[in-house]
Amino acid sequence: GDAAATRRQSQRARAMSFKNEVVIDCRGHLLGRMCSIIAKEILNGKHIVCTRTEDINMSGSLYRAKLKYANFRRKHTNSNPRHGPFHQRAPSKILWRTVRGMVPHKTPRGAAALDRLKCFEGVPHPYDRKKRMVIPQALKVLRLKPERRVCKLGDLSKEFGWKHQDLIKRLEDQRKVKSEAFHKKKTAAKRARQEAMKTVKVSAEDKKILESAGFA
């Protein structure tokens, strides 16, 4: 009825943003909470890119996460393990599979939704120049008590055979140096502009035009 329609509208209003593609910086997010929000968004038609998946947090110690993953890894087709289930080792693939479990991926709608999701370790080229978002409902600092144990997805992956942790760290260190330089340049330009705005002289008639356009 009307109540259900209103609820659906409010859920849509709570959606991430009106941008078609949202880039998420996954650092410091909790795996399950983040995946459930991502799953909902891609089913609603949003294109989502997840970066820095190696820095995703999981609640519980690394020892506990290793026990859970080892238990999962034991499950395979007895007669021929190559038939699956497949146990992904890379953080981006673990994230992708977690989202897949929250999406009806065997239907065309679910398969199309999963095609809208991209996951990466680190921040590869086009996305290092784009605005990256966080999901407040899934942030570890807002959701877990500080004394609780957490571990990183990258550390779990490394324990089970992911070979690129050192490579990703090196690339990330390079990116952060570039990013810092860009940020300093941007803030300097912004400050210079603000100073110029203060000292600029505008004639009375120009001022009127600016005021009518809402710039004064």
CSV table of C-alpha atoms in Angstrom, one decimal:
chain,number,residue,atom,x,y,z
A,1,GLY,CA,0.0,0.0,0.0
A,2,ASP,CA,0.9,3.7,0.5
A,3,ALA,CA,3.2,2.9,3.5
A,4,ALA,CA,5.2,0.4,1.4
A,5,ALA,CA,5.5,3.0,-1.4
A,6,THR,CA,6.7,5.7,1.0
A,7,ARG,CA,9.2,3.3,2.5
A,8,ARG,CA,10.6,2.5,-1.0
A,9,GLN,CA,10.9,6.2,-1.8
A,10,SER,CA,12.8,6.9,1.4
A,11,GLN,CA,15.1,4.0,0.6
A,12,ARG,CA,15.8,5.5,-2.8
A,13,ALA,CA,16.4,8.9,-1.2
A,14,ARG,CA,18.9,7.3,1.1
A,15,ALA,CA,20.8,6.0,-1.9
A,16,MET,CA,24.4,7.2,-2.2
A,17,SER,CA,24.2,10.1,-4.6
A,18,PHE,CA,22.9,11.1,-8.0
A,19,LYS,CA,26.2,10.3,-9.7
A,20,ASN,CA,26.1,7.3,-11.9
A,21,GLU,CA,29.5,6.0,-11.0
A,22,VAL,CA,30.7,6.1,-7.3
A,23,VAL,CA,34.3,5.4,-6.4
A,24,ILE,CA,34.7,4.0,-2.9
A,25,ASP,CA,37.9,4.1,-0.9
A,26,CYS,CA,37.5,0.9,1.1
A,27,ARG,CA,40.2,1.6,3.7
A,28,GLY,CA,38.9,1.3,7.2
A,29,HIS,CA,35.5,-0.2,6.2
A,30,LEU,CA,34.0,-3.4,7.7
A,31,LEU,CA,33.7,-6.1,5.0
A,32,GLY,CA,30.1,-7.3,5.6
A,33,ARG,CA,28.5,-4.0,6.3
A,34,MET,CA,30.1,-2.4,3.3
A,35,CYS,CA,29.2,-5.3,1.0
A,36,SER,CA,25.5,-5.2,2.0
A,37,ILE,CA,25.3,-1.5,1.1
A,38,ILE,CA,27.2,-2.0,-2.2
A,39,ALA,CA,24.9,-4.9,-3.1
A,40,LYS,CA,21.8,-2.8,-2.6
A,41,GLU,CA,23.3,0.1,-4.7
A,42,ILE,CA,24.3,-2.0,-7.7
A,43,LEU,CA,20.9,-3.7,-7.7
A,44,ASN,CA,19.4,-0.2,-7.9
A,45,GLY,CA,21.5,0.6,-11.0
A,46,LYS,CA,24.5,2.3,-9.6
A,47,HIS,CA,28.0,1.7,-11.0
A,48,ILE,CA,30.4,1.2,-8.1
A,49,VAL,CA,34.2,1.0,-8.1
A,50,CYS,CA,36.0,-0.2,-4.9
A,51,THR,CA,39.6,0.8,-4.5
A,52,ARG,CA,42.2,-0.1,-1.8
A,53,THR,CA,40.4,-3.4,-1.0
A,54,GLU,CA,43.5,-4.7,0.7
A,55,ASP,CA,42.8,-2.2,3.6
A,56,ILE,CA,39.3,-3.5,4.3
A,57,ASN,CA,38.8,-4.5,8.0
A,58,MET,CA,37.2,-7.6,9.3
A,59,SER,CA,36.1,-7.8,13.0
A,60,GLY,CA,37.9,-10.4,15.0
A,61,SER,CA,41.6,-11.3,15.1
A,62,LEU,CA,43.6,-12.5,12.1
A,63,TYR,CA,43.8,-15.9,13.8
A,64,ARG,CA,40.0,-16.2,13.8
A,65,ALA,CA,39.7,-15.0,10.2
A,66,LYS,CA,42.3,-17.6,9.1
A,67,LEU,CA,40.3,-20.4,10.9
A,68,LYS,CA,37.2,-19.3,9.0
A,69,TYR,CA,38.9,-19.1,5.7
A,70,ALA,CA,40.6,-22.4,6.2
A,71,ASN,CA,37.2,-23.9,6.9
A,72,PHE,CA,35.8,-22.4,3.7
A,73,ARG,CA,38.8,-23.6,1.7
A,74,ARG,CA,38.1,-27.2,2.7
A,75,LYS,CA,34.8,-27.2,0.8
A,76,HIS,CA,35.4,-28.4,-2.7
A,77,THR,CA,34.0,-30.9,-5.2
A,78,ASN,CA,35.2,-34.2,-3.9
A,79,SER,CA,35.5,-36.0,-7.2
A,80,ASN,CA,37.2,-33.0,-9.0
A,81,PRO,CA,38.1,-29.9,-7.1
A,82,ARG,CA,38.4,-27.9,-10.3
A,83,HIS,CA,34.7,-27.9,-10.6
A,84,GLY,CA,34.5,-25.5,-7.6
A,85,PRO,CA,33.6,-23.8,-5.3
A,86,PHE,CA,36.6,-21.6,-6.0
A,87,HIS,CA,38.4,-19.9,-3.2
A,88,GLN,CA,39.7,-16.5,-4.3
A,89,ARG,CA,42.9,-15.3,-2.6
A,90,ALA,CA,43.1,-11.6,-3.8
A,91,PRO,CA,41.4,-9.0,-1.6
A,92,SER,CA,39.5,-7.5,-4.5
A,93,LYS,CA,38.1,-11.0,-5.5
A,94,ILE,CA,37.2,-11.8,-1.8
A,95,LEU,CA,35.2,-8.6,-1.7
A,96,TRP,CA,33.6,-9.4,-5.1
A,97,ARG,CA,32.5,-12.8,-3.9
A,98,THR,CA,31.1,-11.4,-0.6
A,99,VAL,CA,28.9,-9.0,-2.6
A,100,ARG,CA,27.9,-11.9,-5.0
A,101,GLY,CA,26.5,-13.7,-2.0
A,102,MET,CA,24.2,-10.8,-1.3
A,103,VAL,CA,22.9,-10.5,-4.9
A,104,PRO,CA,20.6,-12.9,-6.8
A,105,HIS,CA,23.5,-13.6,-9.2
A,106,LYS,CA,21.9,-16.4,-11.1
A,107,THR,CA,19.1,-14.2,-12.5
A,108,PRO,CA,19.8,-11.7,-15.3
A,109,ARG,CA,19.0,-8.8,-13.0
A,110,GLY,CA,21.7,-10.0,-10.5
A,111,ALA,CA,24.2,-10.8,-13.2
A,112,ALA,CA,23.7,-7.3,-14.6
A,113,ALA,CA,24.2,-5.8,-11.1
A,114,LEU,CA,27.5,-7.6,-10.6
A,115,ASP,CA,28.7,-6.3,-14.0
A,116,ARG,CA,28.3,-2.8,-12.5
A,117,LEU,CA,30.8,-3.6,-9.7
A,118,LYS,CA,34.6,-3.2,-10.1
A,119,CYS,CA,37.1,-4.0,-7.3
A,120,PHE,CA,40.8,-3.2,-7.2
A,121,GLU,CA,43.7,-3.4,-4.8
A,122,GLY,CA,45.4,0.0,-4.5
A,123,VAL,CA,44.0,2.9,-6.6
A,124,PRO,CA,44.8,2.2,-10.3
A,125,HIS,CA,45.1,4.9,-12.9
A,126,PRO,CA,41.8,6.5,-13.8
A,127,TYR,CA,40.5,6.4,-10.2
A,128,ASP,CA,43.5,8.1,-8.6
A,129,ARG,CA,42.3,11.3,-10.2
A,130,LYS,CA,38.6,10.9,-9.1
A,131,LYS,CA,36.8,11.8,-5.9
A,132,ARG,CA,36.6,8.8,-3.6
A,133,MET,CA,33.8,8.3,-1.1
A,134,VAL,CA,33.4,6.5,2.2
A,135,ILE,CA,30.3,4.7,3.6
A,136,PRO,CA,29.8,6.1,7.1
A,137,GLN,CA,27.4,3.2,8.1
A,138,ALA,CA,30.3,0.7,7.5
A,139,LEU,CA,33.3,2.5,8.9
A,140,LYS,CA,35.2,0.6,11.6
A,141,VAL,CA,35.8,3.7,13.8
A,142,LEU,CA,32.0,4.4,13.9
A,143,ARG,CA,30.9,0.8,14.3
A,144,LEU,CA,33.3,-1.1,16.6
A,145,LYS,CA,34.5,-0.3,20.1
A,146,PRO,CA,38.1,0.7,20.0
A,147,GLU,CA,39.3,-2.2,22.1
A,148,ARG,CA,37.8,-4.8,19.8
A,149,ARG,CA,40.1,-6.9,17.6
A,150,VAL,CA,40.2,-6.3,13.9
A,151,CYS,CA,42.3,-7.6,11.0
A,152,LYS,CA,43.0,-6.5,7.5
A,153,LEU,CA,41.8,-8.3,4.4
A,154,GLY,CA,45.2,-7.9,2.8
A,155,ASP,CA,46.9,-9.7,5.7
A,156,LEU,CA,44.5,-12.6,5.4
A,157,SER,CA,45.0,-12.8,1.7
A,158,LYS,CA,48.8,-12.9,2.1
A,159,GLU,CA,48.5,-15.8,4.5
A,160,PHE,CA,46.6,-17.8,1.9
A,161,GLY,CA,48.8,-17.2,-1.1
A,162,TRP,CA,48.2,-13.7,-2.4
A,163,LYS,CA,51.6,-12.7,-3.8
A,164,HIS,CA,51.2,-8.9,-4.5
A,165,GLN,CA,51.1,-7.3,-1.1
A,166,ASP,CA,54.6,-5.8,-1.4
A,167,LEU,CA,54.0,-4.6,-5.0
A,168,ILE,CA,50.7,-2.9,-4.0
A,169,LYS,CA,52.4,-1.2,-1.0
A,170,ARG,CA,55.2,0.1,-3.3
A,171,LEU,CA,52.7,1.5,-5.9
A,172,GLU,CA,50.6,3.0,-3.1
A,173,ASP,CA,53.6,4.8,-1.6
A,174,GLN,CA,54.4,6.3,-5.0
A,175,ARG,CA,50.7,7.4,-5.5
A,176,LYS,CA,50.6,9.0,-2.1
A,177,VAL,CA,53.6,11.2,-2.9
A,178,LYS,CA,52.0,12.3,-6.2
A,179,SER,CA,48.7,12.9,-4.4
A,180,GLU,CA,50.3,15.0,-1.7
A,181,ALA,CA,52.0,17.2,-4.3
A,182,PHE,CA,48.7,17.6,-6.2
A,183,HIS,CA,46.8,18.5,-3.0
A,184,LYS,CA,49.4,21.2,-2.0
A,185,LYS,CA,49.2,22.7,-5.5
A,186,LYS,CA,45.4,22.7,-5.4
A,187,THR,CA,45.2,24.4,-1.9
A,188,ALA,CA,47.7,27.0,-2.9
A,189,ALA,CA,45.7,27.8,-6.1
A,190,LYS,CA,42.5,28.0,-4.0
A,191,ARG,CA,44.1,30.3,-1.5
A,192,ALA,CA,45.5,32.6,-4.2
A,193,ARG,CA,42.1,32.8,-5.7
A,194,GLN,CA,40.5,33.8,-2.4
A,195,GLU,CA,43.1,36.5,-1.9
A,196,ALA,CA,42.5,37.8,-5.4
A,197,MET,CA,38.7,37.9,-4.8
A,198,LYS,CA,39.2,40.0,-1.7
A,199,THR,CA,41.4,42.6,-3.5
A,200,VAL,CA,39.4,42.8,-6.8
A,201,LYS,CA,37.7,46.0,-7.8
A,202,VAL,CA,34.4,45.8,-9.6
A,203,SER,CA,32.5,48.7,-11.1
A,204,ALA,CA,29.0,49.5,-9.8
A,205,GLU,CA,27.1,48.2,-12.9
A,206,ASP,CA,29.1,45.0,-13.0
A,207,LYS,CA,28.3,44.5,-9.3
A,208,LYS,CA,24.6,44.9,-10.0
A,209,ILE,CA,24.8,42.2,-12.7
A,210,LEU,CA,26.8,39.9,-10.3
A,211,GLU,CA,24.2,40.4,-7.5
A,212,SER,CA,21.3,39.6,-9.8
A,213,ALA,CA,23.1,36.3,-10.8
A,214,GLY,CA,23.8,35.6,-7.1
A,215,PHE,CA,27.6,35.9,-7.2
A,216,ALA,CA,28.1,39.0,-5.1
